[in-house]
Amino acid sequence: MKKVNLKKLTITALMAAVAVVGSLFSFPVFGSKCAPVQHLVNILCVVTVGPWWALAQAFIASLIRNLVGLGSPLAFPGSMCGALLGGLLYKYGKKLPFAYIGEVVGTGILGGMLSYPIAYLVMGNKAAALFTFVVPFLISTCGGTLIAIVITASLKKTGVLGRMQASLEE
């Protein structure tokens, strides 16, 4: 049986909690609730615990946000696509810009497009189209990604990011 990394599990849970609390600072754009803190958390999760943990964090945060009324079903494709693509690109590219690009493309474009069937079929939004949510999702993810760039670049420059990553691999 594979041993669960308790440190990674704890970081993932804490990041999900930060994303949920951070969603209190959201703003509406074209029928979508933009929560830039989610995208910041996605990138921090990606570079510390990896793509699958980041995906789990995005799912948990989206689920809790929906259960407590802080989000909509559109939170699932937006946050999860960004976390997964950013995580996979960072895992194999090993450079911070890959995480940023993956988050923006995953959330803004893929997540925005995958939101269309959810908006149309689940939420009953008959005015939605394939690209309806791309612009609002891009606005949200670019804001969170810019904040993440400042934080992760600082962490890398000071060596803290490397120490965090090493301590989570033990």
mmCIF file of C-alpha atoms in Angstrom:
data_model
loop_
_atom_site.group_PDB
_atom_site.id
_atom_site.type_symbol
_atom_site.label_atom_id
_atom_site.label_comp_id
_atom_site.label_asym_id
_atom_site.label_seq_id
_atom_site.Cartn_x
_atom_site.Cartn_y
_atom_site.Cartn_z
ATOM 1 C CA MET A 1 0.000 0.000 0.000
ATOM 2 C CA LYS A 2 1.301 3.439 -0.913
ATOM 3 C CA LYS A 3 2.089 5.718 2.013
ATOM 4 C CA VAL A 4 0.219 9.036 1.980
ATOM 5 C CA ASN A 5 2.487 12.018 2.404
ATOM 6 C CA LEU A 6 0.963 13.681 5.459
ATOM 7 C CA LYS A 7 2.834 16.931 4.805
ATOM 8 C CA LYS A 8 1.421 17.210 1.277
ATOM 9 C CA LEU A 9 -2.059 16.328 2.517
ATOM 10 C CA THR A 10 -1.841 19.046 5.174
ATOM 11 C CA ILE A 11 -0.554 21.694 2.749
ATOM 12 C CA THR A 12 -3.308 20.771 0.282
ATOM 13 C CA ALA A 13 -5.993 21.144 2.959
ATOM 14 C CA LEU A 14 -4.583 24.477 4.133
ATOM 15 C CA MET A 15 -4.408 25.773 0.565
ATOM 16 C CA ALA A 16 -8.018 24.729 -0.033
ATOM 17 C CA ALA A 17 -9.026 26.629 3.109
ATOM 18 C CA VAL A 18 -7.144 29.734 1.939
ATOM 19 C CA ALA A 19 -8.883 29.490 -1.453
ATOM 20 C CA VAL A 20 -12.308 29.248 0.190
ATOM 21 C CA VAL A 21 -11.684 32.196 2.504
ATOM 22 C CA GLY A 22 -10.099 34.106 -0.371
ATOM 23 C CA SER A 23 -13.256 33.648 -2.421
ATOM 24 C CA LEU A 24 -14.877 36.217 -0.123
ATOM 25 C CA PHE A 25 -12.882 38.653 -2.259
ATOM 26 C CA SER A 26 -14.592 37.865 -5.540
ATOM 27 C CA PHE A 27 -16.214 40.056 -8.133
ATOM 28 C CA PRO A 28 -18.772 39.394 -10.867
ATOM 29 C CA VAL A 29 -17.763 39.654 -14.522
ATOM 30 C CA PHE A 30 -20.293 38.730 -17.239
ATOM 31 C CA GLY A 31 -22.235 36.253 -15.090
ATOM 32 C CA SER A 32 -19.142 34.634 -13.610
ATOM 33 C CA LYS A 33 -17.785 35.041 -10.076
ATOM 34 C CA CYS A 34 -14.085 35.831 -10.414
ATOM 35 C CA ALA A 35 -11.972 34.722 -7.471
ATOM 36 C CA PRO A 36 -8.295 35.536 -8.148
ATOM 37 C CA VAL A 37 -7.146 34.042 -4.839
ATOM 38 C CA GLN A 38 -8.076 30.591 -6.189
ATOM 39 C CA HIS A 39 -5.572 31.005 -9.010
ATOM 40 C CA LEU A 40 -2.880 32.235 -6.649
ATOM 41 C CA VAL A 41 -3.476 29.184 -4.474
ATOM 42 C CA ASN A 42 -3.447 26.875 -7.513
ATOM 43 C CA ILE A 43 0.039 28.056 -8.462
ATOM 44 C CA LEU A 44 1.357 27.877 -4.901
ATOM 45 C CA CYS A 45 -0.018 24.346 -4.653
ATOM 46 C CA VAL A 46 1.439 23.361 -8.028
ATOM 47 C CA VAL A 47 4.974 24.458 -7.138
ATOM 48 C CA THR A 48 4.960 22.954 -3.646
ATOM 49 C CA VAL A 49 2.928 19.725 -3.671
ATOM 50 C CA GLY A 50 2.499 18.896 -7.363
ATOM 51 C CA PRO A 51 -0.219 18.577 -9.992
ATOM 52 C CA TRP A 52 -2.435 15.883 -8.479
ATOM 53 C CA TRP A 53 -2.509 17.511 -5.058
ATOM 54 C CA ALA A 54 -3.215 20.877 -6.709
ATOM 55 C CA LEU A 55 -6.079 19.278 -8.629
ATOM 56 C CA ALA A 56 -7.466 17.858 -5.378
ATOM 57 C CA GLN A 57 -7.149 21.264 -3.714
ATOM 58 C CA ALA A 58 -9.024 22.942 -6.577
ATOM 59 C CA PHE A 59 -11.819 20.361 -6.397
ATOM 60 C CA ILE A 60 -12.148 20.600 -2.606
ATOM 61 C CA ALA A 61 -12.137 24.409 -2.653
ATOM 62 C CA SER A 62 -14.732 24.486 -5.454
ATOM 63 C CA LEU A 63 -16.941 22.002 -3.623
ATOM 64 C CA ILE A 64 -16.805 23.920 -0.337
ATOM 65 C CA ARG A 65 -17.364 27.250 -2.110
ATOM 66 C CA ASN A 66 -20.476 25.815 -3.749
ATOM 67 C CA LEU A 67 -21.752 24.226 -0.536
ATOM 68 C CA VAL A 68 -21.495 27.493 1.418
ATOM 69 C CA GLY A 69 -22.771 29.699 -1.413
ATOM 70 C CA LEU A 70 -19.495 31.447 -2.248
ATOM 71 C CA GLY A 71 -19.187 30.031 -5.740
ATOM 72 C CA SER A 72 -21.031 28.548 -8.659
ATOM 73 C CA PRO A 73 -20.659 25.235 -10.504
ATOM 74 C CA LEU A 74 -18.395 27.112 -12.918
ATOM 75 C CA ALA A 75 -15.711 27.042 -10.212
ATOM 76 C CA PHE A 76 -15.022 23.382 -10.945
ATOM 77 C CA PRO A 77 -13.784 23.535 -14.548
ATOM 78 C CA GLY A 78 -12.089 26.883 -14.059
ATOM 79 C CA SER A 79 -9.980 26.062 -11.042
ATOM 80 C CA MET A 80 -9.394 22.390 -11.805
ATOM 81 C CA CYS A 81 -8.228 22.834 -15.412
ATOM 82 C CA GLY A 82 -5.793 25.550 -14.375
ATOM 83 C CA ALA A 83 -4.403 23.550 -11.457
ATOM 84 C CA LEU A 84 -3.944 20.406 -13.534
ATOM 85 C CA LEU A 85 -2.430 22.006 -16.633
ATOM 86 C CA GLY A 86 -0.209 24.309 -14.583
ATOM 87 C CA GLY A 87 0.880 21.372 -12.468
ATOM 88 C CA LEU A 88 1.704 19.098 -15.366
ATOM 89 C CA LEU A 89 3.591 21.791 -17.257
ATOM 90 C CA TYR A 90 5.584 22.676 -14.130
ATOM 91 C CA LYS A 91 6.261 19.035 -13.283
ATOM 92 C CA TYR A 92 7.785 18.336 -16.670
ATOM 93 C CA GLY A 93 9.164 21.804 -17.481
ATOM 94 C CA LYS A 94 10.651 22.508 -14.024
ATOM 95 C CA LYS A 95 10.417 26.277 -14.501
ATOM 96 C CA LEU A 96 7.989 28.688 -12.827
ATOM 97 C CA PRO A 97 6.730 30.262 -16.093
ATOM 98 C CA PHE A 98 5.318 26.859 -17.079
ATOM 99 C CA ALA A 99 3.119 26.902 -13.967
ATOM 100 C CA TYR A 100 1.932 30.428 -14.763
ATOM 101 C CA ILE A 101 1.169 29.693 -18.407
ATOM 102 C CA GLY A 102 -0.589 26.441 -17.508
ATOM 103 C CA GLU A 103 -2.776 28.199 -14.954
ATOM 104 C CA VAL A 104 -3.773 30.976 -17.363
ATOM 105 C CA VAL A 105 -4.415 28.709 -20.365
ATOM 106 C CA GLY A 106 -6.007 25.959 -18.264
ATOM 107 C CA THR A 107 -8.356 28.267 -16.405
ATOM 108 C CA GLY A 108 -8.891 31.062 -18.883
ATOM 109 C CA ILE A 109 -9.284 29.123 -22.100
ATOM 110 C CA LEU A 110 -9.947 25.447 -21.322
ATOM 111 C CA GLY A 111 -11.897 26.084 -18.110
ATOM 112 C CA GLY A 112 -13.799 28.927 -19.750
ATOM 113 C CA MET A 113 -14.822 26.720 -22.658
ATOM 114 C CA LEU A 114 -15.677 23.743 -20.424
ATOM 115 C CA SER A 115 -17.962 26.013 -18.416
ATOM 116 C CA TYR A 116 -20.329 26.383 -21.354
ATOM 117 C CA PRO A 117 -22.016 22.961 -21.015
ATOM 118 C CA ILE A 118 -22.259 23.400 -17.250
ATOM 119 C CA ALA A 119 -23.828 26.845 -17.613
ATOM 120 C CA TYR A 120 -26.213 25.648 -20.322
ATOM 121 C CA LEU A 121 -27.202 22.210 -18.983
ATOM 122 C CA VAL A 122 -26.794 22.510 -15.212
ATOM 123 C CA MET A 123 -27.436 26.191 -14.554
ATOM 124 C CA GLY A 124 -30.004 26.706 -17.319
ATOM 125 C CA ASN A 125 -28.181 29.649 -18.879
ATOM 126 C CA LYS A 126 -29.564 29.497 -22.415
ATOM 127 C CA ALA A 127 -27.651 32.639 -23.434
ATOM 128 C CA ALA A 128 -24.276 30.997 -22.793
ATOM 129 C CA ALA A 129 -22.013 30.166 -25.712
ATOM 130 C CA LEU A 130 -18.703 28.324 -26.048
ATOM 131 C CA PHE A 131 -16.545 31.395 -25.408
ATOM 132 C CA THR A 132 -18.870 33.251 -22.994
ATOM 133 C CA PHE A 133 -16.727 32.569 -19.934
ATOM 134 C CA VAL A 134 -13.266 32.823 -21.483
ATOM 135 C CA VAL A 135 -12.859 36.576 -20.907
ATOM 136 C CA PRO A 136 -14.089 36.599 -17.284
ATOM 137 C CA PHE A 137 -11.980 33.549 -16.459
ATOM 138 C CA LEU A 138 -8.929 35.162 -18.086
ATOM 139 C CA ILE A 139 -9.472 38.320 -16.026
ATOM 140 C CA SER A 140 -9.674 36.294 -12.821
ATOM 141 C CA THR A 141 -6.735 34.009 -13.534
ATOM 142 C CA CYS A 142 -4.460 36.803 -14.744
ATOM 143 C CA GLY A 143 -5.038 38.709 -11.497
ATOM 144 C CA GLY A 144 -4.255 35.692 -9.331
ATOM 145 C CA THR A 145 -1.328 34.671 -11.506
ATOM 146 C CA LEU A 146 0.272 38.128 -11.260
ATOM 147 C CA ILE A 147 0.133 37.910 -7.469
ATOM 148 C CA ALA A 148 1.543 34.364 -7.628
ATOM 149 C CA ILE A 149 4.417 35.548 -9.828
ATOM 150 C CA VAL A 150 5.441 38.096 -7.217
ATOM 151 C CA ILE A 151 5.228 35.564 -4.384
ATOM 152 C CA THR A 152 6.848 32.578 -6.097
ATOM 153 C CA ALA A 153 9.651 34.646 -7.645
ATOM 154 C CA SER A 154 10.438 36.047 -4.191
ATOM 155 C CA LEU A 155 10.342 32.586 -2.639
ATOM 156 C CA LYS A 156 12.652 31.229 -5.325
ATOM 157 C CA LYS A 157 15.088 34.143 -5.082
ATOM 158 C CA THR A 158 15.442 33.719 -1.319
ATOM 159 C CA GLY A 159 15.761 29.922 -1.573
ATOM 160 C CA VAL A 160 12.626 29.313 0.469
ATOM 161 C CA LEU A 161 10.791 27.626 -2.416
ATOM 162 C CA GLY A 162 13.555 25.061 -2.871
ATOM 163 C CA ARG A 163 13.620 24.288 0.853
ATOM 164 C CA MET A 164 9.834 23.918 0.906
ATOM 165 C CA GLN A 165 9.901 21.539 -2.054
ATOM 166 C CA ALA A 166 12.729 19.497 -0.515
ATOM 167 C CA SER A 167 10.985 19.210 2.849
ATOM 168 C CA LEU A 168 7.811 17.928 1.185
ATOM 169 C CA GLU A 169 9.687 15.189 -0.683
ATOM 170 C CA GLU A 170 11.050 13.580 2.480
#
